[in-house]
mmCIF file of C-alpha atoms in Angstrom:
data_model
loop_
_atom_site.group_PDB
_atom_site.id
_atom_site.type_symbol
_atom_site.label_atom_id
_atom_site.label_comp_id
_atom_site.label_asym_id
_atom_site.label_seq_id
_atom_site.Cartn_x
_atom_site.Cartn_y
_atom_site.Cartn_z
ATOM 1 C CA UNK U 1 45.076 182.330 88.987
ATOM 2 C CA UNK U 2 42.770 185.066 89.733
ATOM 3 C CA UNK U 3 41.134 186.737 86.613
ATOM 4 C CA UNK U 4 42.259 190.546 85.753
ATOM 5 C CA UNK U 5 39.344 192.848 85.566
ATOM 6 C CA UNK U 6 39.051 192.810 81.977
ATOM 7 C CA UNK U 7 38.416 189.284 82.322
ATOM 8 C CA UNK U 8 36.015 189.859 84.743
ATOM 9 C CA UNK U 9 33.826 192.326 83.199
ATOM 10 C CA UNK U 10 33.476 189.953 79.948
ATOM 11 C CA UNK U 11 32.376 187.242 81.829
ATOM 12 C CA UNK U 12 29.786 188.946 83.733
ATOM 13 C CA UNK U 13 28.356 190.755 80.582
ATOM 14 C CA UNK U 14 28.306 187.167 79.304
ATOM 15 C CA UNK U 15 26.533 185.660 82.245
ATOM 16 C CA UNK U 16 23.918 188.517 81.735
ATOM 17 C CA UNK U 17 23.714 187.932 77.889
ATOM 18 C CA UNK U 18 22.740 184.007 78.634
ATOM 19 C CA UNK U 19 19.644 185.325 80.978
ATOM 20 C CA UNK U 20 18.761 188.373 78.699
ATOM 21 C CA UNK U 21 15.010 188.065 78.537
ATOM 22 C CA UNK U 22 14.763 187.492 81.769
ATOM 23 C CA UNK U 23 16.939 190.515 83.098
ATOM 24 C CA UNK U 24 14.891 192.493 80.697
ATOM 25 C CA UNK U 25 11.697 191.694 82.590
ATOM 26 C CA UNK U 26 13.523 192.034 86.008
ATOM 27 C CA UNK U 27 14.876 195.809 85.529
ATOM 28 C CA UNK U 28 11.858 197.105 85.099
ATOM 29 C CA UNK U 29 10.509 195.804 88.689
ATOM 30 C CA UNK U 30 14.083 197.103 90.221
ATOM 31 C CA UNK U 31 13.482 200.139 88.069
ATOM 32 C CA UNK U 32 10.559 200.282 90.141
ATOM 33 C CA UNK U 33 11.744 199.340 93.201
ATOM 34 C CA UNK U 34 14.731 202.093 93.566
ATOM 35 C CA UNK U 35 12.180 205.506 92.936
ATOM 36 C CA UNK U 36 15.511 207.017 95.281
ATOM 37 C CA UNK U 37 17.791 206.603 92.294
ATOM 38 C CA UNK U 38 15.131 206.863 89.508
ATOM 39 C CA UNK U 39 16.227 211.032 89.407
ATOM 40 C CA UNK U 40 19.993 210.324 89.722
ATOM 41 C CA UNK U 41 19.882 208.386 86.784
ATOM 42 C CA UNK U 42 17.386 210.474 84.587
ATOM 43 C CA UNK U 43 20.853 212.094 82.910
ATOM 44 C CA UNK U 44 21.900 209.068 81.793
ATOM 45 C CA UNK U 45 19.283 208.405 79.852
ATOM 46 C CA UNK U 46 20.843 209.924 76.372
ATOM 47 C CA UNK U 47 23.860 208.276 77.597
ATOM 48 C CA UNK U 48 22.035 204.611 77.350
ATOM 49 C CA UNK U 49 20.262 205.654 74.204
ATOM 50 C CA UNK U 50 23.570 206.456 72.426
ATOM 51 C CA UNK U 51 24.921 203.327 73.548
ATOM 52 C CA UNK U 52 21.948 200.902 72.241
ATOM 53 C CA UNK U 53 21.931 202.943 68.655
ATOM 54 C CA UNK U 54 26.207 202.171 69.040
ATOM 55 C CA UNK U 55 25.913 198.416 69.419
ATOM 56 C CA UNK U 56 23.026 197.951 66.860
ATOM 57 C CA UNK U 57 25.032 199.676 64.351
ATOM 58 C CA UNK U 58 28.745 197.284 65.704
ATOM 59 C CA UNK U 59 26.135 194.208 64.792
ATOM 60 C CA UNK U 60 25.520 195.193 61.517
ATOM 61 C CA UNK U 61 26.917 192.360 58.652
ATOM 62 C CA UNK U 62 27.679 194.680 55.832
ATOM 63 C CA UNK U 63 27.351 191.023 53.914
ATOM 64 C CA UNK U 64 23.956 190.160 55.037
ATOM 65 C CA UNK U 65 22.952 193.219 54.480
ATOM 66 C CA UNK U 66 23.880 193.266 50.982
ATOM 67 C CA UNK U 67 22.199 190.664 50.216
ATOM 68 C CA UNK U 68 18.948 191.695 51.150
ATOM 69 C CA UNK U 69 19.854 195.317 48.971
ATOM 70 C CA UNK U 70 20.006 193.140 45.960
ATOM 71 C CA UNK U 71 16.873 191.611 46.462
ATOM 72 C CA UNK U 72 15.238 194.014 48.592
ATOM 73 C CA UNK U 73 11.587 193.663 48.192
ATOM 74 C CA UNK U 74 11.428 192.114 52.013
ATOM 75 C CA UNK U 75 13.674 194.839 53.121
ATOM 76 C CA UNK U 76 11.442 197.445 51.759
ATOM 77 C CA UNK U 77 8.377 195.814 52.708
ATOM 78 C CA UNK U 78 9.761 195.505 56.194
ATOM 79 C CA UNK U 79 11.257 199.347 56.579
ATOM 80 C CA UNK U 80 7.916 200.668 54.841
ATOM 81 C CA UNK U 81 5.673 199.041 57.086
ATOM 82 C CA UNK U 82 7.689 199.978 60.663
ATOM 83 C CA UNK U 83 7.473 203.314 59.375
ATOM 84 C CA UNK U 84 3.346 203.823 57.898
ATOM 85 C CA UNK U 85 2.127 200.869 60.827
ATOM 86 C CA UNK U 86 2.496 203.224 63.634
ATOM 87 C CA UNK U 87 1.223 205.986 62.205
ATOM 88 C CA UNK U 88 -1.885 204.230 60.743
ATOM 89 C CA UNK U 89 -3.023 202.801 64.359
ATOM 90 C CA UNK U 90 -1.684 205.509 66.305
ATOM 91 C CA UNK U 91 -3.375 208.000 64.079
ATOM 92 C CA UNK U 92 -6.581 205.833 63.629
ATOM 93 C CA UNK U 93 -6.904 205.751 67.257
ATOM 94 C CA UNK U 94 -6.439 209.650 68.060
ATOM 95 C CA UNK U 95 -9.265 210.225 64.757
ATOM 96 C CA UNK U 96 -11.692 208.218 66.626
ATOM 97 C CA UNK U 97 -11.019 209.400 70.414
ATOM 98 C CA UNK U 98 -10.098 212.646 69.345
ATOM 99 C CA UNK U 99 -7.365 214.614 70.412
ATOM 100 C CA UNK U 100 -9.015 217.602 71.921
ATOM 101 C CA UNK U 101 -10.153 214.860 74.413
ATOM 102 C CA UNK U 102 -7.342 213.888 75.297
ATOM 103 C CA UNK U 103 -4.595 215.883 77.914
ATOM 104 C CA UNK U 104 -2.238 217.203 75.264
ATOM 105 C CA UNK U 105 0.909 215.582 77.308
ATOM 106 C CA UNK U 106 -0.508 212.584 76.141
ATOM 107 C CA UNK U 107 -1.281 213.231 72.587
ATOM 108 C CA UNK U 108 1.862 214.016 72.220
ATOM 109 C CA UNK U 109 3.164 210.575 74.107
ATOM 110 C CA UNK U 110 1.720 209.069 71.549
ATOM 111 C CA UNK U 111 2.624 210.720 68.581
ATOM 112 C CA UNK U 112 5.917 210.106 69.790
ATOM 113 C CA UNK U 113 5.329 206.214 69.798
ATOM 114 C CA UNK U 114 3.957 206.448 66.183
ATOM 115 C CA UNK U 115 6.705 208.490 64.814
ATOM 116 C CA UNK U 116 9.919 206.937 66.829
ATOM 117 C CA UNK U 117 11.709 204.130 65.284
ATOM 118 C CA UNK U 118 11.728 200.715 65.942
ATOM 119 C CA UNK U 119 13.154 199.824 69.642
ATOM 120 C CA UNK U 120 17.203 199.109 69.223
ATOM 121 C CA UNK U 121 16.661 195.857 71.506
ATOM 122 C CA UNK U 122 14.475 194.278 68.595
ATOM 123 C CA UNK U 123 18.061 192.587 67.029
ATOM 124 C CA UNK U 124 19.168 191.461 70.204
ATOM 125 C CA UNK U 125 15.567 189.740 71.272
ATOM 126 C CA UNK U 126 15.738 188.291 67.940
ATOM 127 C CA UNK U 127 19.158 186.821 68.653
ATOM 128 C CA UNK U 128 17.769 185.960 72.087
ATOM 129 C CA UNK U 129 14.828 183.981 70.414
ATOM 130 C CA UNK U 130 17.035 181.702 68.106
ATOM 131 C CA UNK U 131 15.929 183.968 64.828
ATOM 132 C CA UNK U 132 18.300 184.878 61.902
ATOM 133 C CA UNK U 133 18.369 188.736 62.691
ATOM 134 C CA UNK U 134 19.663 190.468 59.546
ATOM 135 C CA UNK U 135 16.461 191.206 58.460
ATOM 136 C CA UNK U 136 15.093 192.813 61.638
ATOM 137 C CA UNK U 137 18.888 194.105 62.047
ATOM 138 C CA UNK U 138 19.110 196.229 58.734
ATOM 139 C CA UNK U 139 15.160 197.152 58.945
ATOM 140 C CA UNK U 140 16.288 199.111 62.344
ATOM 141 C CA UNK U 141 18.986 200.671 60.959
ATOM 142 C CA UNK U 142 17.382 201.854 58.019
ATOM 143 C CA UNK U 143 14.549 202.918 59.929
ATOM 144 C CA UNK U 144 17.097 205.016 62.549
ATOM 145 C CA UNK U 145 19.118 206.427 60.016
ATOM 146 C CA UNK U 146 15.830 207.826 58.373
ATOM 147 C CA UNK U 147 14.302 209.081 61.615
ATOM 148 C CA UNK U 148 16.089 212.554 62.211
ATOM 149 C CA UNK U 149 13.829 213.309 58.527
ATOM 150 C CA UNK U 150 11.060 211.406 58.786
ATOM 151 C CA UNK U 151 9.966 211.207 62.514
ATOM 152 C CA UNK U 152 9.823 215.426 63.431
ATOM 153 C CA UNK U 153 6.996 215.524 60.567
ATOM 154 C CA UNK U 154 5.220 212.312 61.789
ATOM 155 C CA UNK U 155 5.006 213.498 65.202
ATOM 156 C CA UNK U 156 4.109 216.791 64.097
ATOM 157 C CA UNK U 157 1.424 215.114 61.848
ATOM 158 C CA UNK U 158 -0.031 212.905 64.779
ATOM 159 C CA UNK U 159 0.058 215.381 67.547
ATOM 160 C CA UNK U 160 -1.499 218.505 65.503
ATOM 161 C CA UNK U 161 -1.363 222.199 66.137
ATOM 162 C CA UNK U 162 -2.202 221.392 69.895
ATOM 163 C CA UNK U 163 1.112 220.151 70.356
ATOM 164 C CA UNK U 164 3.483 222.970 69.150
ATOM 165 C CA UNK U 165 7.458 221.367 68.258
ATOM 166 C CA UNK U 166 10.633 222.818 67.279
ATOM 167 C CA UNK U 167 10.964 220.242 64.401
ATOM 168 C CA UNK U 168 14.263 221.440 62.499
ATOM 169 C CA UNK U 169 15.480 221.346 66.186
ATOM 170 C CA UNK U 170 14.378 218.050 66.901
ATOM 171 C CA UNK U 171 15.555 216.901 62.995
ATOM 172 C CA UNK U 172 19.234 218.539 64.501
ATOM 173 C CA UNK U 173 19.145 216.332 67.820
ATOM 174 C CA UNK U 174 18.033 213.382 66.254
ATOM 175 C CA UNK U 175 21.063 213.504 63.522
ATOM 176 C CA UNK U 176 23.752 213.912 66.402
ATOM 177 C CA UNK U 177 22.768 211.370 68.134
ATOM 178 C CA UNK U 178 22.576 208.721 65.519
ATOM 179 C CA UNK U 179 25.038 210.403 63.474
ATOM 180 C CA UNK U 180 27.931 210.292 66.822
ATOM 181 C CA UNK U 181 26.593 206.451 67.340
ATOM 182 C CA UNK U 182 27.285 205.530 63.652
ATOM 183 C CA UNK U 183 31.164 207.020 64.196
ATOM 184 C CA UNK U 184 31.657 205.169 67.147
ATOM 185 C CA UNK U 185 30.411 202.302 65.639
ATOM 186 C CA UNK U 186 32.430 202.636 62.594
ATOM 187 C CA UNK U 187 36.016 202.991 64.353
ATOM 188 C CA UNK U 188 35.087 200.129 66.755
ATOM 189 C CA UNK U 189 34.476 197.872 63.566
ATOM 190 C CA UNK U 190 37.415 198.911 62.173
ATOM 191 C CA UNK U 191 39.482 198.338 65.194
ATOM 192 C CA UNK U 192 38.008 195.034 66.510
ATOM 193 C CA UNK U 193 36.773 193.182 63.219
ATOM 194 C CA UNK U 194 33.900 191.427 62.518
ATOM 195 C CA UNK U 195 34.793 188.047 63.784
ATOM 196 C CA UNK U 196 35.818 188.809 66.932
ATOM 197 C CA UNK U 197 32.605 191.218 67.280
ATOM 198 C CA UNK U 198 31.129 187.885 66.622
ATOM 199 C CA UNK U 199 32.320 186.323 68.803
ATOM 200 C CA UNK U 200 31.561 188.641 71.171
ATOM 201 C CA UNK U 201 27.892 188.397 71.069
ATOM 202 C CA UNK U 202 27.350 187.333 74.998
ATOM 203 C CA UNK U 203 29.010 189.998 76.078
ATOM 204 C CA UNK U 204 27.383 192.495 73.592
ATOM 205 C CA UNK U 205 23.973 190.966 74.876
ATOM 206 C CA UNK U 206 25.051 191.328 78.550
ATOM 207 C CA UNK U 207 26.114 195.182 77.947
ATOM 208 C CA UNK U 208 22.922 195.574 76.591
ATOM 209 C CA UNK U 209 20.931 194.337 79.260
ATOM 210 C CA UNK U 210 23.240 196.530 81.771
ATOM 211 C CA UNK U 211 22.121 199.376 79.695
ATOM 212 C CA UNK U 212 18.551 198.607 79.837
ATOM 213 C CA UNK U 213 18.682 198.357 83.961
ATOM 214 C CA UNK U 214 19.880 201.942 83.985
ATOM 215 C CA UNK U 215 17.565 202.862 81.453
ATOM 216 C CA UNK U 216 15.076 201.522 82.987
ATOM 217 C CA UNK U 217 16.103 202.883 86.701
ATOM 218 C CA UNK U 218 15.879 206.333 85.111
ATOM 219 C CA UNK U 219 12.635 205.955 82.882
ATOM 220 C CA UNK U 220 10.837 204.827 85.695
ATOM 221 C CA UNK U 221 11.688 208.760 87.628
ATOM 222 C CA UNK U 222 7.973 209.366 89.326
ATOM 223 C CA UNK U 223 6.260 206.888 88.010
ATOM 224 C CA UNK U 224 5.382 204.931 91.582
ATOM 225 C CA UNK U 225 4.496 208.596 92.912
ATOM 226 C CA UNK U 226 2.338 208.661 89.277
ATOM 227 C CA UNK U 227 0.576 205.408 90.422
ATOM 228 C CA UNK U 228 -0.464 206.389 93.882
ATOM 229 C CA UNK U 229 -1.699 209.991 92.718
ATOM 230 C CA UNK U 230 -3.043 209.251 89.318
ATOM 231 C CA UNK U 231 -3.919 205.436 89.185
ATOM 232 C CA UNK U 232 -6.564 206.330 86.657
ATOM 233 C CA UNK U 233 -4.113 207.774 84.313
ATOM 234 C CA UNK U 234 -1.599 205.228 84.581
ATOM 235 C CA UNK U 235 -3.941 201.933 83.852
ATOM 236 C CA UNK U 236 -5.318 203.922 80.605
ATOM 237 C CA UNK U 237 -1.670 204.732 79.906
ATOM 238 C CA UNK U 238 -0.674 201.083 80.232
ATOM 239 C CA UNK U 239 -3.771 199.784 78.278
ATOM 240 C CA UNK U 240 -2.571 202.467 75.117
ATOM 241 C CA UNK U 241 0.943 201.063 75.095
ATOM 242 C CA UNK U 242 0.420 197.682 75.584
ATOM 243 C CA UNK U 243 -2.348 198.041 72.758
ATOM 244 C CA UNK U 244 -0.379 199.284 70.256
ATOM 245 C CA UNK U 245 2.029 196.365 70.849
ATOM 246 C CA UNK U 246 -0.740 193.941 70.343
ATOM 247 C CA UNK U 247 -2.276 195.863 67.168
ATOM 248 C CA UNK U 248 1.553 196.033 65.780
ATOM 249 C CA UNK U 249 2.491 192.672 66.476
ATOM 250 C CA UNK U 250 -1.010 190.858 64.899
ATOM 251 C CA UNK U 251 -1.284 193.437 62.121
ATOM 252 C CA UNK U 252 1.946 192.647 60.827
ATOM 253 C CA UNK U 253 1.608 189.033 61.399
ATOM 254 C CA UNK U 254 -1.671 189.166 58.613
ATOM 255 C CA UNK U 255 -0.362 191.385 56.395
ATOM 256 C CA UNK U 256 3.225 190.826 55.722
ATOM 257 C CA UNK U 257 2.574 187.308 54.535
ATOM 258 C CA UNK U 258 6.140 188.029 52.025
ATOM 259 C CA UNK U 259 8.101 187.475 55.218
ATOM 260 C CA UNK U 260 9.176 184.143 56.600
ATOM 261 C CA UNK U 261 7.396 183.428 60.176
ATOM 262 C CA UNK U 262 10.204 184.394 62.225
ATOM 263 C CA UNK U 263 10.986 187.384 60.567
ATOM 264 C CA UNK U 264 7.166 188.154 60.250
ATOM 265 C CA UNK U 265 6.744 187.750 63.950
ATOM 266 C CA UNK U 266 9.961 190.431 65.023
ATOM 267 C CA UNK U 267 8.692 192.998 62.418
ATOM 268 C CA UNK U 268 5.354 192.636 64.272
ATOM 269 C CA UNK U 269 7.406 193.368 67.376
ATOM 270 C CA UNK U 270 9.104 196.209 66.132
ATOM 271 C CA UNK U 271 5.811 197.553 64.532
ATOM 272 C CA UNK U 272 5.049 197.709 68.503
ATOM 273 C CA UNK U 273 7.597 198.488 70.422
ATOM 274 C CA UNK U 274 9.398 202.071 69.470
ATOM 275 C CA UNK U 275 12.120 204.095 70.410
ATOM 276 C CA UNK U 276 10.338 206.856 72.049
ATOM 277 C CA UNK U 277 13.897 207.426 74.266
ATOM 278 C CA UNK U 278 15.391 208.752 71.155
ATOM 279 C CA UNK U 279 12.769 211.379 70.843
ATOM 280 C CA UNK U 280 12.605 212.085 74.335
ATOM 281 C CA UNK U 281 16.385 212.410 74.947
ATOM 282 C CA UNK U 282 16.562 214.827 71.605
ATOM 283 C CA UNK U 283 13.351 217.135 73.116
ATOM 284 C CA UNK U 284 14.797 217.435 76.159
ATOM 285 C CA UNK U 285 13.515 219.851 78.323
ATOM 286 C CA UNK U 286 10.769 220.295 76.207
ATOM 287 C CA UNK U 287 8.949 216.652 77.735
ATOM 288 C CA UNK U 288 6.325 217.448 79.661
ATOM 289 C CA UNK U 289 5.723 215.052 83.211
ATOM 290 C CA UNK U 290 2.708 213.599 81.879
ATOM 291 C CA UNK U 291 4.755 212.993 78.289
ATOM 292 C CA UNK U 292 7.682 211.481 80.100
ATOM 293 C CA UNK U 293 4.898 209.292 82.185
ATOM 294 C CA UNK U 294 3.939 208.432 79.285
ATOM 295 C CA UNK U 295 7.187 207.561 78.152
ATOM 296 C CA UNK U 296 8.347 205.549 81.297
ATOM 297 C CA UNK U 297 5.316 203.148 80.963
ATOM 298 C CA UNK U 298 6.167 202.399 77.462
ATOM 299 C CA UNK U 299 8.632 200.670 78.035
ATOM 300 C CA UNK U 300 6.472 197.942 80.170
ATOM 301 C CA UNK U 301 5.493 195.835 77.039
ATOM 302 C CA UNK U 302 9.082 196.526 75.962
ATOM 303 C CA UNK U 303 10.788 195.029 78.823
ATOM 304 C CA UNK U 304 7.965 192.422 79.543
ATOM 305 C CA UNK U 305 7.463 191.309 76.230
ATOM 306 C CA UNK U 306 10.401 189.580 75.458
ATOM 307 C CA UNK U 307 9.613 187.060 78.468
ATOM 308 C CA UNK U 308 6.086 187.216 77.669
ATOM 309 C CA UNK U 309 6.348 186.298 73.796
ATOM 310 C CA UNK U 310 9.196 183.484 74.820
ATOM 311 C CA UNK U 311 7.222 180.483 74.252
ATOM 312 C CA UNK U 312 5.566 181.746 71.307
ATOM 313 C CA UNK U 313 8.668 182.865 69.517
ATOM 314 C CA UNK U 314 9.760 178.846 70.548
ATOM 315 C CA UNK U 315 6.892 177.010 68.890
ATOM 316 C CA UNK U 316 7.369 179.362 65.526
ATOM 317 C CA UNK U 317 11.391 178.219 65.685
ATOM 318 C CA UNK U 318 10.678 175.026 66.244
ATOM 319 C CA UNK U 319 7.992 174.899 63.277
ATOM 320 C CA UNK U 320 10.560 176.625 61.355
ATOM 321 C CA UNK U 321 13.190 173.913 61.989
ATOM 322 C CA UNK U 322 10.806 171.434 61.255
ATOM 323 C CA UNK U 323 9.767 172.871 57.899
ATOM 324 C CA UNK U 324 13.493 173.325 56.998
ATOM 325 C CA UNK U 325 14.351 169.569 57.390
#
């Protein structure tokens, strides 16, 4: 019997959940390789961004969660160091190079890296690696749900008086937007249930690589024109970004020795790879090109990465396993 489109849909969002690092590294390249659409799909970035901070908050185990509240030195450990990391490299970094040095568009790309949250994919690449993800899970959402007060005065901290911001605008934005995705998230707990959200967990994994093509189609708006015009620019771009994902990911791993290896390893992640498209979709208009270049070639480590780090993220499961028998 042929399968009603309901069907359908579910079992393609699963087939895309079973390949999800993968498809993560391949959107990018299509990103890349459809500049026509890259414009058309630019609106849709708050769109995707909503949707990521919806699923991450349907994922949530209230239980799990819980748990780590009543014994929540790792949790605070975790949430504290996502939040100062950032800032501490990012900030190092623009003491010693300056900022006055530096094209303001991309002072203030970065001080949007430092400040922004941890990237809403870090959950599902934990559940893509084999890790227990409540940790990395409820350090997100934590994180998030502090952002719309803590990240307008950490960008406005990193970027200085060079960089003028509307920051009780950008605190109004931010709360919306993760406000309206907590809501959503809410009633669709209450009407679905946690078990069968459970069990959905291919499809939620294939949904959010579908989001992360489009997001990545419209991220990537000018950046091949960017490459050919400005290559200069866009290597030292690319060396920042995937910088602060290397200083983030082995900074973490020596100095949050409380956390179990796995968990150690995806806080590292997160300490790299941040939700600038939050911040970007609640400044709107007020990105500059060379902030949203800046932007769109963030999110090469963050797409890459999870292919990248596969086999290491193997060997530390497998250890783990082994330690655990």
């Amino acid at each position: 019997m042929p399968m009603n489109p309901a069907t359908l849909l579910a079992a393609g969002f699963a087939w895309l959940g079973r390949y999800g690092t993968q498809g993560f590294a391949l959107s990018i390249f299509l990103g890349l390789a459809l500049p026509q659409f890259s414009a058309m799909a630019r609106p849709a970035l708050p769109v995707t961004i909503f949707c990521f901070t919806t699923v991450v908050f349907i994922r949530l185990d209230l239980r799990v969660t819980a748990g780590l509240l009543r014994r929540p030195a790792r949790l605070v450990a975790a949430c504290a160091w996502l939040i100062a990391a950032p800032v501490l490299l990012i900030g190092g970094a623009l003491f010693l190079a300056g900022r006055e040095s530096l094209d303001p568009g991309i002072v203030l790309g970065l001080a949007l890296m430092g400040a922004a949250p941890p990237i809403m994919s870090s959950p599902a690449v934990a559940i893509l690696y084999g890790f227990e993800p409540s940790l990395i899970i409820a350090s997100v959402i934590v994180t998030t749900i502090a952002s719309p007060l803590i990240a307008p005065v950490l960008v406005e901290l990193l970027a200085g008086a060079a960089v003028p911001l509307d920051r009780a605008s950008l605190m109004l934005r931010l709360l919306i937007f993760i406000g309206g995705g907590m809501a959503v998230a809410i009633s669709l707990r209450l009407w679905l249930g946690l078990e069968r959200i459970r069990a959905m967990k291919a499809n939620l994994d294939g949904f959010g690589v579908l989001m992360y093509f489009i997001f990545a189609i419209a991220a990537m708006d000018g950046v091949t024109a960017a490459a050919l015009a400005q290559p200069r620019l866009v290597l030292f771009v690319l060396a920042c970004v995937f910088g602060v994902s290397a200083a983030g990911l082995v900074s973490t791993w020596l100095v949050l020795r409380i956390l179990k290896a796995p968990d150690r390893f995806m806080i590292g992640y997160g300490t790299g790879q941040r939700n600038m498209g939050l911040l970007v979709a609640a400044l709107g208009a007020g990105v500059s090109p060379t902030t949203f270049l800046f932007f769109a070639l963030a999110q090469f480590p963050i797409y890459l990465l999870p292919w990248l780090l596969g086999g290491l993220a193997s060997r530390i499961r497998h250890r783990e396993a082994a330690d655990g028998r």
